[in-house]
PDB file of C-alpha atoms in Angstrom:
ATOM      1  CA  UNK A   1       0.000   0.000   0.000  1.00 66.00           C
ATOM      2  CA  UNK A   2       1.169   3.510  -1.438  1.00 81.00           C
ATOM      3  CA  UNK A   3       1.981   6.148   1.310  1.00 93.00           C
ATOM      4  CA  UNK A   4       1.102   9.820   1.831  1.00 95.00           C
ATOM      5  CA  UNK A   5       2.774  11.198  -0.863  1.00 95.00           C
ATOM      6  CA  UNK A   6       4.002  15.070  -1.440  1.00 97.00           C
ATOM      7  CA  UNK A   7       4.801  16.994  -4.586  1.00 97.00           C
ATOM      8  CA  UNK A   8       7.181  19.150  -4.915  1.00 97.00           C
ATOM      9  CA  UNK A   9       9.909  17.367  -2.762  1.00 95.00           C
ATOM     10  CA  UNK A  10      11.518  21.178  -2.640  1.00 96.00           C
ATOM     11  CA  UNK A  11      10.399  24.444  -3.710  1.00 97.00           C
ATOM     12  CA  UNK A  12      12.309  27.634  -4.000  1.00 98.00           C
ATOM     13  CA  UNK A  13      10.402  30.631  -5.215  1.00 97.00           C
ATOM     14  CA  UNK A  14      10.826  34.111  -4.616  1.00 97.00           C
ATOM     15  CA  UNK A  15       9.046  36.731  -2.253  1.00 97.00           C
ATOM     16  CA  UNK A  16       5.579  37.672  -3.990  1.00 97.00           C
ATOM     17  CA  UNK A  17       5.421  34.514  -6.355  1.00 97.00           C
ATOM     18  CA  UNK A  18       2.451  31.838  -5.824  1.00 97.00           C
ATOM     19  CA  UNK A  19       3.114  28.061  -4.861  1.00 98.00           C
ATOM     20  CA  UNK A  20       0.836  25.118  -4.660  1.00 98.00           C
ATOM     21  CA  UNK A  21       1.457  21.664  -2.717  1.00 98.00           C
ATOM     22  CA  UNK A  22       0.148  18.831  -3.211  1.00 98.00           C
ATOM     23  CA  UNK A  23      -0.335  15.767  -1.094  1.00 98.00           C
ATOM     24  CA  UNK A  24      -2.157  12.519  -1.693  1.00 97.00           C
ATOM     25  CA  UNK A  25      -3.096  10.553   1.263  1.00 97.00           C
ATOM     26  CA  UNK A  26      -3.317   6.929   1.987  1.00 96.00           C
ATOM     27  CA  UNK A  27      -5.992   5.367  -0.184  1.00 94.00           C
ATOM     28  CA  UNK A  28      -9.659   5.209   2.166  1.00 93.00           C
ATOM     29  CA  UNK A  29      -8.157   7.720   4.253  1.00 95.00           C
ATOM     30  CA  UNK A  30     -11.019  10.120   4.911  1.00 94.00           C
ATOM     31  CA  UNK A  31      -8.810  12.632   7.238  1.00 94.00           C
ATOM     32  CA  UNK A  32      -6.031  14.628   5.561  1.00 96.00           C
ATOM     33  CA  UNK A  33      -4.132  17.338   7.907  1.00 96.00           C
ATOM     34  CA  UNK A  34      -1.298  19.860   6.959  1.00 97.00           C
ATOM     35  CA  UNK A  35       1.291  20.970   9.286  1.00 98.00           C
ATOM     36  CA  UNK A  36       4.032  23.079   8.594  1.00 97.00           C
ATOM     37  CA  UNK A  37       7.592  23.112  10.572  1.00 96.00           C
ATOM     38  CA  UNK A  38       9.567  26.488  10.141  1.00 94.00           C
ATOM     39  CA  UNK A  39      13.200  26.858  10.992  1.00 86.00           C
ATOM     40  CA  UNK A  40      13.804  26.170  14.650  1.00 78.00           C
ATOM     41  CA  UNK A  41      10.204  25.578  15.404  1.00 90.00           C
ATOM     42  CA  UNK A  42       7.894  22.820  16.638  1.00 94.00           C
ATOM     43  CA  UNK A  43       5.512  21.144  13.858  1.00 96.00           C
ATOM     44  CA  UNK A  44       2.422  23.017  13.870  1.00 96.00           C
ATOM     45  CA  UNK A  45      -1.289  22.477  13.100  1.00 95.00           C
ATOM     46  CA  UNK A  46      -2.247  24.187   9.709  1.00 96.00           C
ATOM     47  CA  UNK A  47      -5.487  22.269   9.242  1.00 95.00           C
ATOM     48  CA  UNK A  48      -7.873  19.471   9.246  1.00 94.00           C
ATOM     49  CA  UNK A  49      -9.872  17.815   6.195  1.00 95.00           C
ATOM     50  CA  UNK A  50     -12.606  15.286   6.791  1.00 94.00           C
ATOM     51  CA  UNK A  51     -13.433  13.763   2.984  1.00 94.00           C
ATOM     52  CA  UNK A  52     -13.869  17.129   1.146  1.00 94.00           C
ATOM     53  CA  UNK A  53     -15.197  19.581   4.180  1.00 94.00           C
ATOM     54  CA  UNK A  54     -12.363  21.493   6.217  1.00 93.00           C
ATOM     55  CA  UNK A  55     -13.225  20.234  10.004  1.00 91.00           C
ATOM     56  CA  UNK A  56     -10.494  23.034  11.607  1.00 91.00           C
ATOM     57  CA  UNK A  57      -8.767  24.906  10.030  1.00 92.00           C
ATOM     58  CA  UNK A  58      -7.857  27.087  13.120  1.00 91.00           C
ATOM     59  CA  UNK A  59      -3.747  26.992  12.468  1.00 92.00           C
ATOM     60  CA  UNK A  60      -3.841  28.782   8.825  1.00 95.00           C
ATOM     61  CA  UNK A  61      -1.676  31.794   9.747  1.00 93.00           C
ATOM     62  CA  UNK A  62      -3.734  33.985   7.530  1.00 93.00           C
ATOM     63  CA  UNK A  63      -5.870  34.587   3.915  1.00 94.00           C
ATOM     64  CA  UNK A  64      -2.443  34.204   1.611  1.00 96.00           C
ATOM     65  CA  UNK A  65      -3.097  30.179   2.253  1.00 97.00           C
ATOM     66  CA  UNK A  66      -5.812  28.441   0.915  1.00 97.00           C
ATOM     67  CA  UNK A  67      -6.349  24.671   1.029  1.00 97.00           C
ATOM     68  CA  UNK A  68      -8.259  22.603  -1.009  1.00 97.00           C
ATOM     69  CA  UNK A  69      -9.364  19.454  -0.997  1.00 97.00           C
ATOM     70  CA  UNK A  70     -11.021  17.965  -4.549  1.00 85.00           C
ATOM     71  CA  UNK A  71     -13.731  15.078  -4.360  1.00 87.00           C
ATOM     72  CA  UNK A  72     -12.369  14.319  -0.634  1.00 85.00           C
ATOM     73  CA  UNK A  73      -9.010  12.820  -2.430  1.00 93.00           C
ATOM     74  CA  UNK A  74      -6.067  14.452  -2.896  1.00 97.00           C
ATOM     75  CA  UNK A  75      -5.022  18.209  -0.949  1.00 98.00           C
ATOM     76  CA  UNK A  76      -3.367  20.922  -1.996  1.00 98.00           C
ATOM     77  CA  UNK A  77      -2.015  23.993   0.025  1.00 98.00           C
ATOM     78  CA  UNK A  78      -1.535  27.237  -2.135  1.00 98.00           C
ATOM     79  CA  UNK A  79       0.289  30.248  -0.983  1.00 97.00           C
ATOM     80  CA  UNK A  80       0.239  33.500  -2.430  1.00 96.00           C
ATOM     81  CA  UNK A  81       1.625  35.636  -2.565  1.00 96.00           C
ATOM     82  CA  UNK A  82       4.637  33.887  -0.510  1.00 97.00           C
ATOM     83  CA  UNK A  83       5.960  35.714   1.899  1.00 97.00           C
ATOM     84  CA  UNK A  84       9.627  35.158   3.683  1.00 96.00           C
ATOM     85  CA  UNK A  85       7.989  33.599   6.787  1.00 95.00           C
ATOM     86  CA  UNK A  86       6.613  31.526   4.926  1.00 97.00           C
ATOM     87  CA  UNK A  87       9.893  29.253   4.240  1.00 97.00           C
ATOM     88  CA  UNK A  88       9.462  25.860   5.904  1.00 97.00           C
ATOM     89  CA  UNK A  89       8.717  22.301   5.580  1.00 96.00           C
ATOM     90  CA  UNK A  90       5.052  21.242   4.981  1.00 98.00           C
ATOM     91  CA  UNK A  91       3.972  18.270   5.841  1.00 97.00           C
ATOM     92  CA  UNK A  92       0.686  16.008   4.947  1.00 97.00           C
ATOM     93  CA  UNK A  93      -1.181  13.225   6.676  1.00 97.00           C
ATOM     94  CA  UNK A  94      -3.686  11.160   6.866  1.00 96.00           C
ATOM     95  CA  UNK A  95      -5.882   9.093   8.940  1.00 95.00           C
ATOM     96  CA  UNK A  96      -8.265   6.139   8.465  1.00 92.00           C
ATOM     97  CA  UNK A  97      -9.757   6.535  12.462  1.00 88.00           C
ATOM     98  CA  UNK A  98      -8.895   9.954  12.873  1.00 86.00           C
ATOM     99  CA  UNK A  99      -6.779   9.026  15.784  1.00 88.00           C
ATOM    100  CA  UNK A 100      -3.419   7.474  14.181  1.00 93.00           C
ATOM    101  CA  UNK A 101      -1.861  10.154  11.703  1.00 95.00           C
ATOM    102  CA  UNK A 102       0.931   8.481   8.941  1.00 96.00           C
ATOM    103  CA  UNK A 103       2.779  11.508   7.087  1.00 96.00           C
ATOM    104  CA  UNK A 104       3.895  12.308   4.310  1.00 95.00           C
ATOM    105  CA  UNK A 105       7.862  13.426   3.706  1.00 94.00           C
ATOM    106  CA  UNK A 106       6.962  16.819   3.202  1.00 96.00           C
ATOM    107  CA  UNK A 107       7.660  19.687   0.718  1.00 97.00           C
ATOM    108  CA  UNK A 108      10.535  22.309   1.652  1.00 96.00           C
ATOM    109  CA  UNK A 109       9.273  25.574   0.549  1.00 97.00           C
ATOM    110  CA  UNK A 110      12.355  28.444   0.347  1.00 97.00           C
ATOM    111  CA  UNK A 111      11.202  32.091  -0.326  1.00 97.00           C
ATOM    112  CA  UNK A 112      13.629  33.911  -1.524  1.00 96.00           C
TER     113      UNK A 112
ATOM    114  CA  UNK B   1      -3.728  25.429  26.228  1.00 73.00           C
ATOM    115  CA  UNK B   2      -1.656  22.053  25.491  1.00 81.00           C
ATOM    116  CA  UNK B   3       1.612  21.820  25.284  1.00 90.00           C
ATOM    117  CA  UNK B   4       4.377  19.064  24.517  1.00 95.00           C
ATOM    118  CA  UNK B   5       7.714  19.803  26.110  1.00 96.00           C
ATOM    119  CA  UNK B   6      10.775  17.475  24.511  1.00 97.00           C
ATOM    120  CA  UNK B   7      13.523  19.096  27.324  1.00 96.00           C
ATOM    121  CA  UNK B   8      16.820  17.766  25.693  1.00 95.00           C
ATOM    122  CA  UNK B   9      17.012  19.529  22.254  1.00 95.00           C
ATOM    123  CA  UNK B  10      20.469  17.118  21.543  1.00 96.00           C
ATOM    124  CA  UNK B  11      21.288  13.769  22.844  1.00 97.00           C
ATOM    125  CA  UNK B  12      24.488  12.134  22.364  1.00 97.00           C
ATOM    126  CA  UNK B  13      25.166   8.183  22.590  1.00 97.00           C
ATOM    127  CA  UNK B  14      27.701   5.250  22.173  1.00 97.00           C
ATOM    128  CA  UNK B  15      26.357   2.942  19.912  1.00 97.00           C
ATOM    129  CA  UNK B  16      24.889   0.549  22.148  1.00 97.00           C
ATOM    130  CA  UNK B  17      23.962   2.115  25.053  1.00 97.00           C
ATOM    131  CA  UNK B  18      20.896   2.648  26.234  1.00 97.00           C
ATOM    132  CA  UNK B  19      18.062   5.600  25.313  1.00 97.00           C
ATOM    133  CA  UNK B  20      15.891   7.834  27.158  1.00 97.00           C
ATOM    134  CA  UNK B  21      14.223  10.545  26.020  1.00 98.00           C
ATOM    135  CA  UNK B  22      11.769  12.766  27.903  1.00 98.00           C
ATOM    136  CA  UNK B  23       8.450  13.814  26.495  1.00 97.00           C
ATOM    137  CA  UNK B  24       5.893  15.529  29.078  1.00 96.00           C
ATOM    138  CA  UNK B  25       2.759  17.260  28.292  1.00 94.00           C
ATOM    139  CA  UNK B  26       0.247  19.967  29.423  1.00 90.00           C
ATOM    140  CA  UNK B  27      -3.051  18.647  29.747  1.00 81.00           C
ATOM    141  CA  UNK B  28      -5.802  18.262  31.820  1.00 71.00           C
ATOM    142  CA  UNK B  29      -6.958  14.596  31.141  1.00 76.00           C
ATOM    143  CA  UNK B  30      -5.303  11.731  29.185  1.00 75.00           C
ATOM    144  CA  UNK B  31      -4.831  12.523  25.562  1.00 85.00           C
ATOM    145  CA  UNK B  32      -3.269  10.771  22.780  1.00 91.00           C
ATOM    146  CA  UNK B  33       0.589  10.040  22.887  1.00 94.00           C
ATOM    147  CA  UNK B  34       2.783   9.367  20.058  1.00 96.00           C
ATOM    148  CA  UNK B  35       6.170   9.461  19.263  1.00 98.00           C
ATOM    149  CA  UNK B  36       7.156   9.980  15.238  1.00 98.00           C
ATOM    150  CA  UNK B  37      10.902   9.677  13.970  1.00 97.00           C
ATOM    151  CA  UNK B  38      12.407  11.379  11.358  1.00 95.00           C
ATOM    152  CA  UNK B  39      15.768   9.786   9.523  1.00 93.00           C
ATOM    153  CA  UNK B  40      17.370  12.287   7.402  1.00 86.00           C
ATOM    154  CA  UNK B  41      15.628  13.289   4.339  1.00 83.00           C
ATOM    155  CA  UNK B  42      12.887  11.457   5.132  1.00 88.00           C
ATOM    156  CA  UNK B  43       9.396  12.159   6.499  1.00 90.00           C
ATOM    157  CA  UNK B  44       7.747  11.587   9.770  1.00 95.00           C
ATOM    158  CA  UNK B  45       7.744   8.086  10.634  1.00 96.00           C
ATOM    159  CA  UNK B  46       5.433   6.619  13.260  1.00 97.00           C
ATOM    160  CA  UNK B  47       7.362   4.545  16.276  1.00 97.00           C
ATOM    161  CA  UNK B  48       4.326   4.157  18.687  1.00 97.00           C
ATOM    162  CA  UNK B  49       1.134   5.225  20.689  1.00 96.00           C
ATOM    163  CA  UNK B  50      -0.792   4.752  23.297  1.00 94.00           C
ATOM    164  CA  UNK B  51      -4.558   5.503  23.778  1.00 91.00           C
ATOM    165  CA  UNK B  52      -5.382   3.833  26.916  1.00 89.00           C
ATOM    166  CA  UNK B  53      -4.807   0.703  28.673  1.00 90.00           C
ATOM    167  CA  UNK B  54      -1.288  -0.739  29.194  1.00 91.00           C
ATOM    168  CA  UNK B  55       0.902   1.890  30.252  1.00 92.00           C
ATOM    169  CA  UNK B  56       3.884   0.268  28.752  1.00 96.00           C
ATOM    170  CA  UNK B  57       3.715   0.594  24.740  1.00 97.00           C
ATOM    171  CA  UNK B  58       5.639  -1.328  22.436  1.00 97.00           C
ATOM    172  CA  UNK B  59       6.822   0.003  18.910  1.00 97.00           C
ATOM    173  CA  UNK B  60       9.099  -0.357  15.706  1.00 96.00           C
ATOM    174  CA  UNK B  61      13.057  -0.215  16.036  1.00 94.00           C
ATOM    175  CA  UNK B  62      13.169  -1.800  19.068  1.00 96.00           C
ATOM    176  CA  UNK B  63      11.611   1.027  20.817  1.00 97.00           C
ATOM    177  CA  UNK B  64       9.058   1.285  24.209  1.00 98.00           C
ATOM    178  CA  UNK B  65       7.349   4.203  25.951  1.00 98.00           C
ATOM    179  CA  UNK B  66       5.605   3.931  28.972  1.00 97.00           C
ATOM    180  CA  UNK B  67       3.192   6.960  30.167  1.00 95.00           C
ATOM    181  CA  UNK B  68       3.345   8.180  33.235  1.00 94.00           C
ATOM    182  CA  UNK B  69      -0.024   9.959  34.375  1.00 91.00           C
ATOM    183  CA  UNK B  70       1.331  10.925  37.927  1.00 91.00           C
ATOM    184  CA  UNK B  71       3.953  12.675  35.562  1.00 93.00           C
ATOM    185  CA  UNK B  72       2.255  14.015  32.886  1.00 93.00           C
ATOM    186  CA  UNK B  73       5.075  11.928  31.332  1.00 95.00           C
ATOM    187  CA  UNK B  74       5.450   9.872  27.671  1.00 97.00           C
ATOM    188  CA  UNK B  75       9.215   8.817  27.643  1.00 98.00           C
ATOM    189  CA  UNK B  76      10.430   6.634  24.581  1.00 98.00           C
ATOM    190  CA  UNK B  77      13.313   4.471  25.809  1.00 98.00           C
ATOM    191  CA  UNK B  78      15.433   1.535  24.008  1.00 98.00           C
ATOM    192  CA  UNK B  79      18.276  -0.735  25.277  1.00 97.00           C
ATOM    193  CA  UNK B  80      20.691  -0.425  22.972  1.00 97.00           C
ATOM    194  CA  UNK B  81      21.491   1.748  20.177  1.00 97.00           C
ATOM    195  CA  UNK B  82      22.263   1.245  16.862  1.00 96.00           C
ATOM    196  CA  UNK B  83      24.178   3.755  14.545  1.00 95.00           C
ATOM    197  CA  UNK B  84      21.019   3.880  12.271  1.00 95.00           C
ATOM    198  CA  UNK B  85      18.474   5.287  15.467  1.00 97.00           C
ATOM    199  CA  UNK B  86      20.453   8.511  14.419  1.00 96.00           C
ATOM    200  CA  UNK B  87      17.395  10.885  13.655  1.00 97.00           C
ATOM    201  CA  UNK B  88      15.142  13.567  14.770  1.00 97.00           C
ATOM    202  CA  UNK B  89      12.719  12.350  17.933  1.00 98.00           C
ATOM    203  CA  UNK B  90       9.068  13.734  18.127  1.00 98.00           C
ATOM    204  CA  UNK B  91       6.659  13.404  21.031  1.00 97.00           C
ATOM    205  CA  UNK B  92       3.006  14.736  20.188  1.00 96.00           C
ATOM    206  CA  UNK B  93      -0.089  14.472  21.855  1.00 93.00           C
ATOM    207  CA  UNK B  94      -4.014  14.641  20.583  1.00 90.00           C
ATOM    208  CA  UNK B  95      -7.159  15.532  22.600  1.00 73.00           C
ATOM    209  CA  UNK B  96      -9.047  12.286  22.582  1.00 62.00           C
ATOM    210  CA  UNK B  97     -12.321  13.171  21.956  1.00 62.00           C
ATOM    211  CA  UNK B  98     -11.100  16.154  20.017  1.00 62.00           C
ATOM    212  CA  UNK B  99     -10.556  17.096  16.304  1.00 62.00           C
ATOM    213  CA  UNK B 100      -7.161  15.055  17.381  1.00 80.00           C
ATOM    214  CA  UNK B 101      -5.005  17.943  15.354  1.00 90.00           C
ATOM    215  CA  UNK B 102      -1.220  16.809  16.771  1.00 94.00           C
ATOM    216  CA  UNK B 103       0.589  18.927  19.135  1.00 94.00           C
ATOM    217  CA  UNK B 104       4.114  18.805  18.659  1.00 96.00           C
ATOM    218  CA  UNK B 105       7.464  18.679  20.802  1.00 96.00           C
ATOM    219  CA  UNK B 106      10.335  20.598  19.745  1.00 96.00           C
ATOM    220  CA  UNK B 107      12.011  17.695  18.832  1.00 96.00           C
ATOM    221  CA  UNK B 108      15.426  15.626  20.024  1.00 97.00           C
ATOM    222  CA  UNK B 109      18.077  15.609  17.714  1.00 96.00           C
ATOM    223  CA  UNK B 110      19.994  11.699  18.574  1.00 97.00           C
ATOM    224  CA  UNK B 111      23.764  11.329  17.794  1.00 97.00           C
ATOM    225  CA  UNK B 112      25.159   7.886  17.615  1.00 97.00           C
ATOM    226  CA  UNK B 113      28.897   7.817  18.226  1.00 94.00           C
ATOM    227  CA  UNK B 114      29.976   4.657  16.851  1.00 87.00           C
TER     228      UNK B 114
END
């Protein structure tokens, strides 16, 4: 069985420019979550899909990210315009009970 | 709020010694525990959890946490180390019950002197 995958692996853009990520969960996985780690942080919260609906999305830092979440299947996470705080690794996962989370190995996103 | 507090940022070992490291948490009843690894240039892997029962949790790798609720403690321990447990340690916790969005340690960094 596939894993969470993430596309791009790495993404280097520069400040005002527009990125997308994309993550596809676990196949049957109804919950898909993004978190984001920026440089000497902890891994935070972004937010929460159940199939299609965002459940919480209470850690989006602000209206320059939008998520998405197509036919309750794949995710992606759109910034723009990209900002230099922005500059992290995002990660994806996904859940079948809503309790165990498997990840993805996550896109590292450098603004420039 | 929660909060996840990994107190060693870097740990140091001989390969084969044994492994501690700390994981405690701010919370007012039980939550989820987990503890995720990350090898370099990978993503997060999953080592364990608990939910309830058994205090003393089993994982991959050769690794065990036991929770502590006197403590508000989730420490992952193994008995010896191997030069490949080099990696990136991460203790989270979830509110059962909850939306069960992970809160997340800082993170142990693990050297393995060979």
């Amino acid at each position: 069985e596939a894993g969470v995958t993430q596309f791009p692996s790495h993404s280097v853009i520069e400040k005002g420019q527009t990125v997308t990520l994309r993550c596809d969960p676990i196949s049957g996985h109804d919950n898909l979550y993004w978190y984001r780690r920026v440089m000497g942080k902890e891994i935070k919260f972004l937010l929460h899909f159940v199939k299609e609906s965002k459940q919480d999305e209470s850690g989006m830092p602000n209206n320059r990210f939008l998520a998405e979440r197509t036919g309750g299947t794949y995710s992606t996470l759109k910034v723009q315009p990209a900002e230099l705080e922005d500059s992290g690794v995002y990660f994806c996962a996904s859940s079948q009970d809503g309790r165990t989370q498997y990840f993805g190995p996550g896109t590292r996103l450098t603004v420039l | 709020a929660q909060s996840v507090t990994q107190p060693d940022i870097h740990i140091t070992v001989s390969e084969g010694a044994s492994l501690e490291l700390r994981c405690n948490y701010s919370y007012g009843a039980t939550p989820y525990l987990f503890w995720y690894v990350q090898s370099p240039g990978q993503g997060l892997q999953l080592l364990l959890k608990y939910f309830s029962g058994d205090t003393l949790v089993q994982g991959i790798k050769g690794f065990e946490a036991e929770f502590k609720r006197s403590q508000s403690s989730f420490n992952l321990r193994k008995p010896s180390v191997h030069w490949s447990d080099a990696a990136e340690y991460f203790c989270a916790v979830a509110i059962s019950g909850g939306y069960n969005k992970l809160i997340f340690g800082a993170g142990t960094r693990l050297a393995v002197h060979p």
